[in-house]
Amino acid sequence: MDWRIPLGAIDFGVEEEAAVLDVLRSRWLTMGGVTQAFESEFAASVGARHAIAVSNATAALHLACLACGLGAGDEVIVPSLSFVATANAVRYVGATPVFADITSEDDLTLSVESIRRCLTPQTRAIIVMHYGGYACDMTAILSLAQERDLFVIEDAAHADGSILEGRALGTWGQVGCYSFFSNKNMTTGEGGMLVTNDDGLAERLRILRSHGMTSLTWQRHQGHAWSYDVTAVGYNYRIDEIRSAIGRVQLTKLEHFNVQRAQIVNWYNEYLQELAPSLHIPFRSHPGESCHHIFPVLLPVGGDRPSFMEAMKAQRIQTSIHYPPIHTFSAYQGLYPMDGGLPVTEGVSRREVTLPLYPGLTQDEVLFVAQAVQRALHESAND
Ligand SMILES: *Cc1c(COP(=O)(O)O)cnc(C)c1O
């Protein structure tokens, strides 16, 4: 499809190209010095004690669950309005995902009230997801977790560069998991990062990332070790030097990317309010500084979403949905307890459409999208 305005677009320059070439010419491709530099720069950027780079955020979530010791018989509270990896990670370790509802049509992050209703004696952890880069109510969630002695794992895949009360999202709970997939605010193609301030957790995460081995090929190459022990059944969830090199460059651009995204969201708010007042825009006044990963809007109640998205497509504008709720997927249906359902998640997810958002989208393009939305709303209402 030849989109006039795609949902997202990657912003790479000559800097990323040069960084990749440097790695190729160094002839050292697996995890080594470039990855170590990426990890320490990332840790510094979010203010965490440890950062551990991995192959993707799904691997990060899996390792976070393992490192926290979650397993069979444990319940982990998760949002259903998230990417499926948030809940899959819980299933990887044999624990039970328990789906909590979101707060409201203005705040699509986990409802603290709903989390409370999900608590049982088996609850061991909460995985929060900062939808669109907007912060969950971390103060309330952390105090609830402390009260009940629960781990808090942050799925910060949307939150590269988001801040709440001066503190980076992803650094509030015991472990934070970031994604550098192609459509995220900073990218390495595939990639992810774990952060934690806990030395013990960091050590377990490092070991589990690489087969449970006590030394890396890199350390042996450097002469720091010649053998190793295997202290756990680990995985190969390593990143590589090529991706880390791209990540280091992208990290230096992240703040600027996010400033551009914020500007674009301001234009959207202004134009849509004027041209499409029947549309509901969530997160209009939300605590913290979002990195604006996506721009979600809610169609009027009873609106015809497929026709709306078709009408946008006819104008060569790509839209998407975030998300079909996880509990409705075939692989999840009826498997887990869910007293009373998730009315807010279900209501919002039927109406949600995501509009294009990426650094470099111009003011004229935003106006063009807003005008297209106005037409699409009109056409989809007439059908
Ligand atoms: C992208 C994403 C993930 C998975 O990230 P990968 O790096 O692609 O594994 C997990 N959770 C959420 C909310 C995401 O958006």
mmCIF file of C-alpha atoms and ligand atoms in Angstrom:
data_model
loop_
_atom_site.group_PDB
_atom_site.id
_atom_site.type_symbol
_atom_site.label_atom_id
_atom_site.label_comp_id
_atom_site.label_asym_id
_atom_site.label_seq_id
_atom_site.Cartn_x
_atom_site.Cartn_y
_atom_site.Cartn_z
ATOM 1 C CA MET A 1 0.000 0.000 0.000
ATOM 2 C CA ASP A 2 1.329 3.397 -0.970
ATOM 3 C CA TRP A 3 0.363 5.433 2.094
ATOM 4 C CA ARG A 4 0.409 9.201 1.814
ATOM 5 C CA ILE A 5 0.716 9.235 5.597
ATOM 6 C CA PRO A 6 1.809 5.983 7.257
ATOM 7 C CA LEU A 7 1.110 5.182 10.905
ATOM 8 C CA GLY A 8 4.769 5.589 11.826
ATOM 9 C CA ALA A 9 8.177 6.199 10.262
ATOM 10 C CA ILE A 10 11.749 5.629 11.377
ATOM 11 C CA ASP A 11 14.061 8.619 11.688
ATOM 12 C CA PHE A 12 17.598 7.375 10.885
ATOM 13 C CA GLY A 13 20.451 9.585 9.725
ATOM 14 C CA VAL A 14 24.057 9.217 8.664
ATOM 15 C CA GLU A 15 24.948 8.805 12.362
ATOM 16 C CA GLU A 16 23.227 5.403 12.601
ATOM 17 C CA GLU A 17 24.827 4.335 9.304
ATOM 18 C CA ALA A 18 28.297 5.324 10.524
ATOM 19 C CA ALA A 19 27.801 3.558 13.861
ATOM 20 C CA VAL A 20 26.816 0.310 12.109
ATOM 21 C CA LEU A 21 29.797 0.543 9.752
ATOM 22 C CA ASP A 22 32.151 1.014 12.707
ATOM 23 C CA VAL A 23 30.879 -2.220 14.253
ATOM 24 C CA LEU A 24 31.129 -4.149 10.984
ATOM 25 C CA ARG A 25 34.697 -2.951 10.508
ATOM 26 C CA SER A 26 35.642 -3.861 14.083
ATOM 27 C CA ARG A 27 34.828 -7.529 13.308
ATOM 28 C CA TRP A 28 33.251 -7.992 16.761
ATOM 29 C CA LEU A 29 29.511 -8.544 16.387
ATOM 30 C CA THR A 30 28.224 -10.355 19.484
ATOM 31 C CA MET A 31 27.594 -8.617 22.782
ATOM 32 C CA GLY A 32 30.700 -6.686 23.844
ATOM 33 C CA GLY A 33 31.975 -3.182 24.466
ATOM 34 C CA VAL A 34 29.375 -1.362 22.361
ATOM 35 C CA THR A 35 26.563 -3.098 24.234
ATOM 36 C CA GLN A 36 28.205 -2.273 27.582
ATOM 37 C CA ALA A 37 28.365 1.382 26.532
ATOM 38 C CA PHE A 38 24.715 1.289 25.389
ATOM 39 C CA GLU A 39 23.695 -0.213 28.739
ATOM 40 C CA SER A 40 25.513 2.360 30.840
ATOM 41 C CA GLU A 41 24.253 5.259 28.704
ATOM 42 C CA PHE A 42 20.697 3.945 28.927
ATOM 43 C CA ALA A 43 20.974 3.422 32.694
ATOM 44 C CA ALA A 44 22.195 7.011 33.080
ATOM 45 C CA SER A 45 19.416 8.364 30.844
ATOM 46 C CA VAL A 46 16.662 6.856 33.016
ATOM 47 C CA GLY A 47 18.518 7.159 36.318
ATOM 48 C CA ALA A 48 18.674 3.403 37.022
ATOM 49 C CA ARG A 49 21.518 1.516 38.702
ATOM 50 C CA HIS A 50 21.547 -1.313 36.155
ATOM 51 C CA ALA A 51 20.521 -1.673 32.517
ATOM 52 C CA ILE A 52 20.634 -5.041 30.748
ATOM 53 C CA ALA A 53 20.169 -5.066 26.969
ATOM 54 C CA VAL A 54 18.213 -7.941 25.434
ATOM 55 C CA SER A 55 16.939 -9.129 22.064
ATOM 56 C CA ASN A 56 13.462 -7.603 22.506
ATOM 57 C CA ALA A 57 11.021 -6.422 25.159
ATOM 58 C CA THR A 58 9.139 -9.729 25.145
ATOM 59 C CA ALA A 59 12.358 -11.431 26.271
ATOM 60 C CA ALA A 60 12.768 -8.639 28.839
ATOM 61 C CA LEU A 61 9.294 -9.318 30.257
ATOM 62 C CA HIS A 62 9.992 -13.064 30.367
ATOM 63 C CA LEU A 63 13.283 -12.532 32.212
ATOM 64 C CA ALA A 64 11.642 -10.043 34.596
ATOM 65 C CA CYS A 65 9.038 -12.673 35.558
ATOM 66 C CA LEU A 66 11.764 -15.302 36.013
ATOM 67 C CA ALA A 67 14.055 -13.045 38.017
ATOM 68 C CA CYS A 68 11.178 -12.173 40.363
ATOM 69 C CA GLY A 69 10.687 -15.902 40.895
ATOM 70 C CA LEU A 70 7.141 -16.032 39.481
ATOM 71 C CA GLY A 71 5.852 -19.469 38.561
ATOM 72 C CA ALA A 72 3.062 -22.017 38.745
ATOM 73 C CA GLY A 73 0.379 -21.161 41.288
ATOM 74 C CA ASP A 74 1.222 -17.442 41.258
ATOM 75 C CA GLU A 75 -1.221 -14.836 39.985
ATOM 76 C CA VAL A 76 0.038 -11.767 38.162
ATOM 77 C CA ILE A 77 -2.283 -8.819 37.563
ATOM 78 C CA VAL A 78 -1.970 -7.423 34.010
ATOM 79 C CA PRO A 79 -3.918 -5.058 31.760
ATOM 80 C CA SER A 80 -5.969 -6.622 28.975
ATOM 81 C CA LEU A 81 -5.661 -3.415 26.935
ATOM 82 C CA SER A 82 -2.041 -4.066 25.996
ATOM 83 C CA PHE A 83 0.074 -5.903 23.476
ATOM 84 C CA VAL A 84 -0.277 -9.665 23.970
ATOM 85 C CA ALA A 85 3.371 -10.005 25.095
ATOM 86 C CA THR A 86 2.492 -8.402 28.459
ATOM 87 C CA ALA A 87 0.318 -11.408 29.351
ATOM 88 C CA ASN A 88 2.244 -14.049 27.391
ATOM 89 C CA ALA A 89 5.309 -13.406 29.563
ATOM 90 C CA VAL A 90 3.291 -14.462 32.614
ATOM 91 C CA ARG A 91 2.258 -17.670 30.865
ATOM 92 C CA TYR A 92 5.874 -18.443 29.815
ATOM 93 C CA VAL A 93 6.752 -18.970 33.492
ATOM 94 C CA GLY A 94 3.592 -20.980 34.219
ATOM 95 C CA ALA A 95 1.962 -18.265 36.317
ATOM 96 C CA THR A 96 -1.637 -17.092 35.850
ATOM 97 C CA PRO A 97 -2.424 -13.718 34.277
ATOM 98 C CA VAL A 98 -5.352 -11.963 35.963
ATOM 99 C CA PHE A 99 -6.786 -9.176 33.827
ATOM 100 C CA ALA A 100 -7.600 -5.835 35.422
ATOM 101 C CA ASP A 101 -9.645 -3.057 33.835
ATOM 102 C CA ILE A 102 -8.462 0.375 32.723
ATOM 103 C CA THR A 103 -9.464 3.560 34.504
ATOM 104 C CA SER A 104 -11.749 5.487 32.125
ATOM 105 C CA GLU A 105 -12.130 6.765 28.584
ATOM 106 C CA ASP A 106 -9.732 9.560 29.553
ATOM 107 C CA ASP A 107 -7.147 7.333 31.201
ATOM 108 C CA LEU A 108 -6.494 4.043 29.386
ATOM 109 C CA THR A 109 -3.991 2.801 31.997
ATOM 110 C CA LEU A 110 -4.706 0.251 34.733
ATOM 111 C CA SER A 111 -7.365 1.176 37.265
ATOM 112 C CA VAL A 112 -6.071 0.952 40.830
ATOM 113 C CA GLU A 113 -9.597 0.069 41.991
ATOM 114 C CA SER A 114 -9.735 -2.784 39.502
ATOM 115 C CA ILE A 115 -6.284 -4.019 40.592
ATOM 116 C CA ARG A 116 -7.606 -4.110 44.169
ATOM 117 C CA ARG A 117 -10.585 -6.209 43.091
ATOM 118 C CA CYS A 118 -8.223 -8.712 41.401
ATOM 119 C CA LEU A 119 -6.129 -9.334 44.523
ATOM 120 C CA THR A 120 -6.189 -12.832 46.016
ATOM 121 C CA PRO A 121 -3.831 -14.645 48.414
ATOM 122 C CA GLN A 122 -2.074 -16.009 45.276
ATOM 123 C CA THR A 123 -1.290 -12.564 43.829
ATOM 124 C CA ARG A 124 2.489 -12.122 43.603
ATOM 125 C CA ALA A 125 3.020 -9.317 41.108
ATOM 126 C CA ILE A 126 1.505 -6.555 38.992
ATOM 127 C CA ILE A 127 2.690 -5.796 35.461
ATOM 128 C CA VAL A 128 1.736 -2.241 34.573
ATOM 129 C CA MET A 129 1.808 -0.879 31.012
ATOM 130 C CA HIS A 130 2.156 2.849 30.398
ATOM 131 C CA TYR A 131 -0.293 3.064 27.497
ATOM 132 C CA GLY A 132 0.866 5.490 24.800
ATOM 133 C CA GLY A 133 3.684 6.626 27.088
ATOM 134 C CA TYR A 134 1.193 7.955 29.674
ATOM 135 C CA ALA A 135 1.990 7.038 33.256
ATOM 136 C CA CYS A 136 0.005 4.554 35.298
ATOM 137 C CA ASP A 137 -0.830 5.835 38.779
ATOM 138 C CA MET A 138 2.520 4.612 40.116
ATOM 139 C CA THR A 139 2.235 6.199 43.555
ATOM 140 C CA ALA A 140 -1.020 4.361 44.297
ATOM 141 C CA ILE A 141 0.142 1.130 42.627
ATOM 142 C CA LEU A 142 3.453 1.063 44.514
ATOM 143 C CA SER A 143 1.785 1.678 47.855
ATOM 144 C CA LEU A 144 -0.728 -1.100 47.155
ATOM 145 C CA ALA A 145 2.147 -3.399 46.136
ATOM 146 C CA GLN A 146 4.081 -2.554 49.280
ATOM 147 C CA GLU A 147 1.027 -3.221 51.438
ATOM 148 C CA ARG A 148 0.648 -6.703 49.891
ATOM 149 C CA ASP A 149 4.346 -7.442 49.291
ATOM 150 C CA LEU A 150 3.961 -7.682 45.494
ATOM 151 C CA PHE A 151 6.512 -7.203 42.749
ATOM 152 C CA VAL A 152 5.821 -4.401 40.265
ATOM 153 C CA ILE A 153 7.139 -5.003 36.756
ATOM 154 C CA GLU A 154 6.778 -2.153 34.275
ATOM 155 C CA ASP A 155 6.065 -2.892 30.640
ATOM 156 C CA ALA A 156 7.600 0.383 29.464
ATOM 157 C CA ALA A 157 7.549 -0.563 25.772
ATOM 158 C CA HIS A 158 5.496 2.589 25.037
ATOM 159 C CA ALA A 159 7.431 4.727 27.466
ATOM 160 C CA ASP A 160 10.935 5.317 26.038
ATOM 161 C CA GLY A 161 11.641 8.769 27.531
ATOM 162 C CA SER A 162 8.436 9.223 29.585
ATOM 163 C CA ILE A 163 8.733 10.909 32.981
ATOM 164 C CA LEU A 164 6.503 11.087 36.060
ATOM 165 C CA GLU A 165 7.356 13.378 38.961
ATOM 166 C CA GLY A 166 10.909 13.755 37.674
ATOM 167 C CA ARG A 167 11.441 10.000 37.544
ATOM 168 C CA ALA A 168 11.599 7.946 34.331
ATOM 169 C CA LEU A 169 8.791 5.483 33.732
ATOM 170 C CA GLY A 170 10.308 2.028 33.891
ATOM 171 C CA THR A 171 12.276 2.889 37.037
ATOM 172 C CA TRP A 172 9.353 2.948 39.493
ATOM 173 C CA GLY A 173 8.871 -0.787 39.975
ATOM 174 C CA GLN A 174 11.408 -3.538 40.718
ATOM 175 C CA VAL A 175 12.107 -4.100 36.994
ATOM 176 C CA GLY A 176 11.349 -2.033 33.896
ATOM 177 C CA CYS A 177 11.179 -3.416 30.349
ATOM 178 C CA TYR A 178 11.706 -1.178 27.315
ATOM 179 C CA SER A 179 11.306 -2.015 23.622
ATOM 180 C CA PHE A 180 13.324 -0.863 20.637
ATOM 181 C CA PHE A 181 11.113 -2.558 18.032
ATOM 182 C CA SER A 182 10.846 -0.648 14.750
ATOM 183 C CA ASN A 183 7.696 1.267 15.681
ATOM 184 C CA LYS A 184 8.831 2.383 19.145
ATOM 185 C CA ASN A 185 10.056 5.897 20.034
ATOM 186 C CA MET A 186 13.675 4.776 19.639
ATOM 187 C CA THR A 187 14.575 1.696 17.645
ATOM 188 C CA THR A 188 17.275 -0.847 16.953
ATOM 189 C CA GLY A 189 15.049 -2.908 14.617
ATOM 190 C CA GLU A 190 14.536 -5.529 17.300
ATOM 191 C CA GLY A 191 15.823 -4.893 20.785
ATOM 192 C CA GLY A 192 14.944 -4.267 24.393
ATOM 193 C CA MET A 193 16.328 -3.161 27.746
ATOM 194 C CA LEU A 194 15.760 -4.163 31.343
ATOM 195 C CA VAL A 195 16.434 -1.721 34.156
ATOM 196 C CA THR A 196 16.526 -2.254 37.901
ATOM 197 C CA ASN A 197 18.059 -0.708 41.003
ATOM 198 C CA ASP A 198 18.286 -4.103 42.708
ATOM 199 C CA ASP A 199 21.775 -5.664 42.497
ATOM 200 C CA GLY A 200 20.477 -9.204 43.042
ATOM 201 C CA LEU A 201 17.812 -8.930 40.351
ATOM 202 C CA ALA A 202 20.350 -7.409 37.940
ATOM 203 C CA GLU A 203 22.708 -10.317 38.471
ATOM 204 C CA ARG A 204 19.940 -12.871 37.874
ATOM 205 C CA LEU A 205 18.773 -11.032 34.753
ATOM 206 C CA ARG A 206 22.327 -10.961 33.333
ATOM 207 C CA ILE A 207 22.860 -14.654 33.949
ATOM 208 C CA LEU A 208 19.451 -15.685 32.554
ATOM 209 C CA ARG A 209 19.976 -13.549 29.432
ATOM 210 C CA SER A 210 22.891 -15.697 28.333
ATOM 211 C CA HIS A 211 22.261 -19.418 28.986
ATOM 212 C CA GLY A 212 22.688 -19.118 32.748
ATOM 213 C CA MET A 213 26.448 -18.854 32.161
ATOM 214 C CA THR A 214 28.758 -17.040 34.547
ATOM 215 C CA SER A 215 30.966 -15.566 31.802
ATOM 216 C CA LEU A 216 30.407 -14.195 28.300
ATOM 217 C CA THR A 217 32.327 -14.985 25.091
ATOM 218 C CA TRP A 218 33.363 -11.328 25.232
ATOM 219 C CA GLN A 219 34.914 -11.684 28.683
ATOM 220 C CA ARG A 220 36.807 -14.806 27.577
ATOM 221 C CA HIS A 221 37.989 -12.975 24.454
ATOM 222 C CA GLN A 222 39.308 -10.230 26.690
ATOM 223 C CA GLY A 223 41.160 -12.795 28.766
ATOM 224 C CA HIS A 224 39.021 -12.181 31.854
ATOM 225 C CA ALA A 225 37.854 -15.793 32.012
ATOM 226 C CA TRP A 226 38.605 -19.099 30.327
ATOM 227 C CA SER A 227 35.791 -21.256 31.620
ATOM 228 C CA TYR A 228 32.331 -20.853 33.075
ATOM 229 C CA ASP A 229 29.711 -22.428 35.252
ATOM 230 C CA VAL A 230 26.014 -22.663 34.406
ATOM 231 C CA THR A 231 24.003 -21.659 37.448
ATOM 232 C CA ALA A 232 20.482 -21.634 35.966
ATOM 233 C CA VAL A 233 18.617 -22.844 32.906
ATOM 234 C CA GLY A 234 18.945 -19.600 30.966
ATOM 235 C CA TYR A 235 18.141 -18.391 27.486
ATOM 236 C CA ASN A 236 19.831 -16.724 24.562
ATOM 237 C CA TYR A 237 18.139 -13.344 24.799
ATOM 238 C CA ARG A 238 21.227 -11.309 23.897
ATOM 239 C CA ILE A 239 21.291 -8.210 21.760
ATOM 240 C CA ASP A 240 24.267 -7.707 19.389
ATOM 241 C CA GLU A 241 26.786 -4.952 18.747
ATOM 242 C CA ILE A 242 25.128 -3.785 15.515
ATOM 243 C CA ARG A 243 21.831 -3.122 17.262
ATOM 244 C CA SER A 244 23.508 -1.609 20.307
ATOM 245 C CA ALA A 245 25.414 0.782 18.032
ATOM 246 C CA ILE A 246 22.126 1.938 16.483
ATOM 247 C CA GLY A 247 20.604 2.166 19.959
ATOM 248 C CA ARG A 248 23.375 4.426 21.257
ATOM 249 C CA VAL A 249 22.747 6.900 18.431
ATOM 250 C CA GLN A 250 18.965 6.711 18.770
ATOM 251 C CA LEU A 251 19.228 7.333 22.507
ATOM 252 C CA THR A 252 20.979 10.646 21.860
ATOM 253 C CA LYS A 253 18.064 11.657 19.607
ATOM 254 C CA LEU A 254 15.230 10.386 21.810
ATOM 255 C CA GLU A 255 14.581 13.611 23.680
ATOM 256 C CA HIS A 256 14.367 15.583 20.444
ATOM 257 C CA PHE A 257 12.096 12.932 18.878
ATOM 258 C CA ASN A 258 9.769 13.192 21.866
ATOM 259 C CA VAL A 259 9.670 16.993 21.736
ATOM 260 C CA GLN A 260 8.558 16.713 18.100
ATOM 261 C CA ARG A 261 5.910 14.145 19.016
ATOM 262 C CA ALA A 262 4.551 16.463 21.727
ATOM 263 C CA GLN A 263 4.283 19.297 19.214
ATOM 264 C CA ILE A 264 2.425 17.046 16.762
ATOM 265 C CA VAL A 265 -0.006 15.967 19.486
ATOM 266 C CA ASN A 266 -0.700 19.653 20.248
ATOM 267 C CA TRP A 267 -1.531 20.265 16.581
ATOM 268 C CA TYR A 268 -3.801 17.212 16.521
ATOM 269 C CA ASN A 269 -5.629 18.370 19.644
ATOM 270 C CA GLU A 270 -6.169 21.816 18.194
ATOM 271 C CA TYR A 271 -7.335 20.689 14.738
ATOM 272 C CA LEU A 272 -9.464 17.765 15.874
ATOM 273 C CA GLN A 273 -11.248 19.813 18.502
ATOM 274 C CA GLU A 274 -12.286 22.177 15.755
ATOM 275 C CA LEU A 275 -12.944 19.736 12.878
ATOM 276 C CA ALA A 276 -14.078 16.594 14.704
ATOM 277 C CA PRO A 277 -15.557 17.555 18.086
ATOM 278 C CA SER A 278 -17.505 14.269 18.289
ATOM 279 C CA LEU A 279 -14.209 12.400 18.617
ATOM 280 C CA HIS A 280 -13.021 11.716 22.166
ATOM 281 C CA ILE A 281 -9.315 12.334 22.797
ATOM 282 C CA PRO A 282 -8.018 10.549 25.911
ATOM 283 C CA PHE A 283 -5.156 11.741 28.130
ATOM 284 C CA ARG A 284 -5.928 15.440 27.531
ATOM 285 C CA SER A 285 -4.704 16.296 31.010
ATOM 286 C CA HIS A 286 -2.681 13.434 32.404
ATOM 287 C CA PRO A 287 0.030 13.555 35.091
ATOM 288 C CA GLY A 288 3.651 13.368 33.968
ATOM 289 C CA GLU A 289 5.431 13.988 30.669
ATOM 290 C CA SER A 290 4.426 11.392 28.090
ATOM 291 C CA CYS A 291 6.778 10.421 25.276
ATOM 292 C CA HIS A 292 3.633 10.299 23.088
ATOM 293 C CA HIS A 293 4.275 6.861 21.648
ATOM 294 C CA ILE A 294 0.902 6.726 19.882
ATOM 295 C CA PHE A 295 -2.062 9.041 19.310
ATOM 296 C CA PRO A 296 -5.267 7.181 20.219
ATOM 297 C CA VAL A 297 -8.741 8.628 19.657
ATOM 298 C CA LEU A 298 -12.163 7.188 20.501
ATOM 299 C CA LEU A 299 -14.946 7.229 17.908
ATOM 300 C CA PRO A 300 -18.389 8.333 19.073
ATOM 301 C CA VAL A 301 -20.298 5.549 20.897
ATOM 302 C CA GLY A 302 -21.897 3.307 18.271
ATOM 303 C CA GLY A 303 -19.560 4.583 15.536
ATOM 304 C CA ASP A 304 -18.676 2.216 12.697
ATOM 305 C CA ARG A 305 -14.940 1.663 13.124
ATOM 306 C CA PRO A 306 -14.320 -0.547 10.083
ATOM 307 C CA SER A 307 -15.967 2.027 7.756
ATOM 308 C CA PHE A 308 -14.077 4.850 9.456
ATOM 309 C CA MET A 309 -10.751 3.078 8.954
ATOM 310 C CA GLU A 310 -11.707 2.229 5.346
ATOM 311 C CA ALA A 311 -12.534 5.887 4.687
ATOM 312 C CA MET A 312 -9.111 6.876 6.087
ATOM 313 C CA LYS A 313 -7.440 4.249 3.947
ATOM 314 C CA ALA A 314 -9.242 5.613 0.869
ATOM 315 C CA GLN A 315 -7.482 8.907 1.644
ATOM 316 C CA ARG A 316 -4.207 6.947 1.879
ATOM 317 C CA ILE A 317 -3.849 7.489 5.625
ATOM 318 C CA GLN A 318 -2.882 4.473 7.704
ATOM 319 C CA THR A 319 -4.635 3.919 11.021
ATOM 320 C CA SER A 320 -4.435 1.129 13.569
ATOM 321 C CA ILE A 321 -6.044 -0.267 16.731
ATOM 322 C CA HIS A 322 -4.421 -0.368 20.198
ATOM 323 C CA TYR A 323 -5.544 -2.975 21.175
ATOM 324 C CA PRO A 324 -7.932 -5.845 20.699
ATOM 325 C CA PRO A 325 -8.173 -6.821 24.418
ATOM 326 C CA ILE A 326 -5.940 -9.790 25.260
ATOM 327 C CA HIS A 327 -8.677 -11.681 27.123
ATOM 328 C CA THR A 328 -10.736 -11.865 23.907
ATOM 329 C CA PHE A 329 -8.058 -13.715 21.877
ATOM 330 C CA SER A 330 -8.654 -17.401 21.103
ATOM 331 C CA ALA A 331 -5.526 -18.387 23.018
ATOM 332 C CA TYR A 332 -6.927 -16.647 26.124
ATOM 333 C CA GLN A 333 -10.680 -17.004 25.885
ATOM 334 C CA GLY A 334 -12.263 -18.462 28.993
ATOM 335 C CA LEU A 335 -8.907 -19.622 30.380
ATOM 336 C CA TYR A 336 -8.575 -17.216 33.272
ATOM 337 C CA PRO A 337 -10.943 -15.979 35.984
ATOM 338 C CA MET A 338 -12.507 -12.583 35.255
ATOM 339 C CA ASP A 339 -15.368 -11.763 37.595
ATOM 340 C CA GLY A 340 -17.650 -9.135 36.103
ATOM 341 C CA GLY A 341 -15.616 -8.729 32.884
ATOM 342 C CA LEU A 342 -13.762 -5.594 31.929
ATOM 343 C CA PRO A 343 -16.460 -3.081 30.972
ATOM 344 C CA VAL A 344 -14.202 -0.045 30.472
ATOM 345 C CA THR A 345 -11.584 -1.984 28.464
ATOM 346 C CA GLU A 346 -14.271 -3.524 26.267
ATOM 347 C CA GLY A 347 -16.089 -0.224 25.714
ATOM 348 C CA VAL A 348 -12.936 1.727 24.898
ATOM 349 C CA SER A 349 -11.301 -0.954 22.745
ATOM 350 C CA ARG A 350 -14.362 -1.100 20.441
ATOM 351 C CA ARG A 351 -14.076 2.649 19.751
ATOM 352 C CA GLU A 352 -10.311 3.173 19.662
ATOM 353 C CA VAL A 353 -8.452 4.177 16.494
ATOM 354 C CA THR A 354 -4.781 5.183 16.395
ATOM 355 C CA LEU A 355 -3.812 8.056 14.073
ATOM 356 C CA PRO A 356 -0.349 8.519 12.482
ATOM 357 C CA LEU A 357 2.314 9.931 14.809
ATOM 358 C CA TYR A 358 6.048 10.121 14.191
ATOM 359 C CA PRO A 359 8.807 12.749 14.320
ATOM 360 C CA GLY A 360 8.857 14.658 11.060
ATOM 361 C CA LEU A 361 5.079 14.724 10.571
ATOM 362 C CA THR A 362 4.474 18.348 9.529
ATOM 363 C CA GLN A 363 1.783 20.743 10.681
ATOM 364 C CA ASP A 364 0.213 20.623 7.194
ATOM 365 C CA GLU A 365 0.146 16.838 7.311
ATOM 366 C CA VAL A 366 -1.531 16.888 10.723
ATOM 367 C CA LEU A 367 -4.153 19.281 9.331
ATOM 368 C CA PHE A 368 -4.593 16.959 6.342
ATOM 369 C CA VAL A 369 -5.169 13.982 8.694
ATOM 370 C CA ALA A 370 -7.621 15.993 10.813
ATOM 371 C CA GLN A 371 -9.590 16.990 7.689
ATOM 372 C CA ALA A 372 -9.577 13.360 6.565
ATOM 373 C CA VAL A 373 -10.906 12.347 9.999
ATOM 374 C CA GLN A 374 -13.722 14.885 9.637
ATOM 375 C CA ARG A 375 -14.682 13.388 6.237
ATOM 376 C CA ALA A 376 -14.279 9.806 7.426
ATOM 377 C CA LEU A 377 -16.533 10.434 10.444
ATOM 378 C CA HIS A 378 -19.154 11.921 8.148
ATOM 379 C CA GLU A 379 -18.946 9.063 5.607
ATOM 380 C CA SER A 380 -18.899 6.279 8.177
ATOM 381 C CA ALA A 381 -21.955 7.797 9.916
ATOM 382 C CA ASN A 382 -23.888 7.922 6.589
ATOM 383 C CA ASP A 383 -23.252 4.306 5.598
HETATM 384 C C1 LIG B 1 6.054 -3.562 21.483
HETATM 385 C C2 LIG B 1 5.499 -4.014 22.772
HETATM 386 C C3 LIG B 1 5.983 -5.150 23.442
HETATM 387 C C4 LIG B 1 6.953 -6.114 22.817
HETATM 388 O O1 LIG B 1 8.113 -5.524 22.436
HETATM 389 P P1 LIG B 1 9.120 -6.360 21.495
HETATM 390 O O2 LIG B 1 10.393 -5.598 21.653
HETATM 391 O O3 LIG B 1 8.554 -6.276 20.118
HETATM 392 O O4 LIG B 1 9.198 -7.742 22.004
HETATM 393 C C5 LIG B 1 5.487 -5.457 24.683
HETATM 394 N N1 LIG B 1 4.536 -4.702 25.256
HETATM 395 C C6 LIG B 1 4.017 -3.626 24.642
HETATM 396 C C7 LIG B 1 2.976 -2.823 25.337
HETATM 397 C C8 LIG B 1 4.471 -3.251 23.376
HETATM 398 O O5 LIG B 1 3.941 -2.193 22.765
#
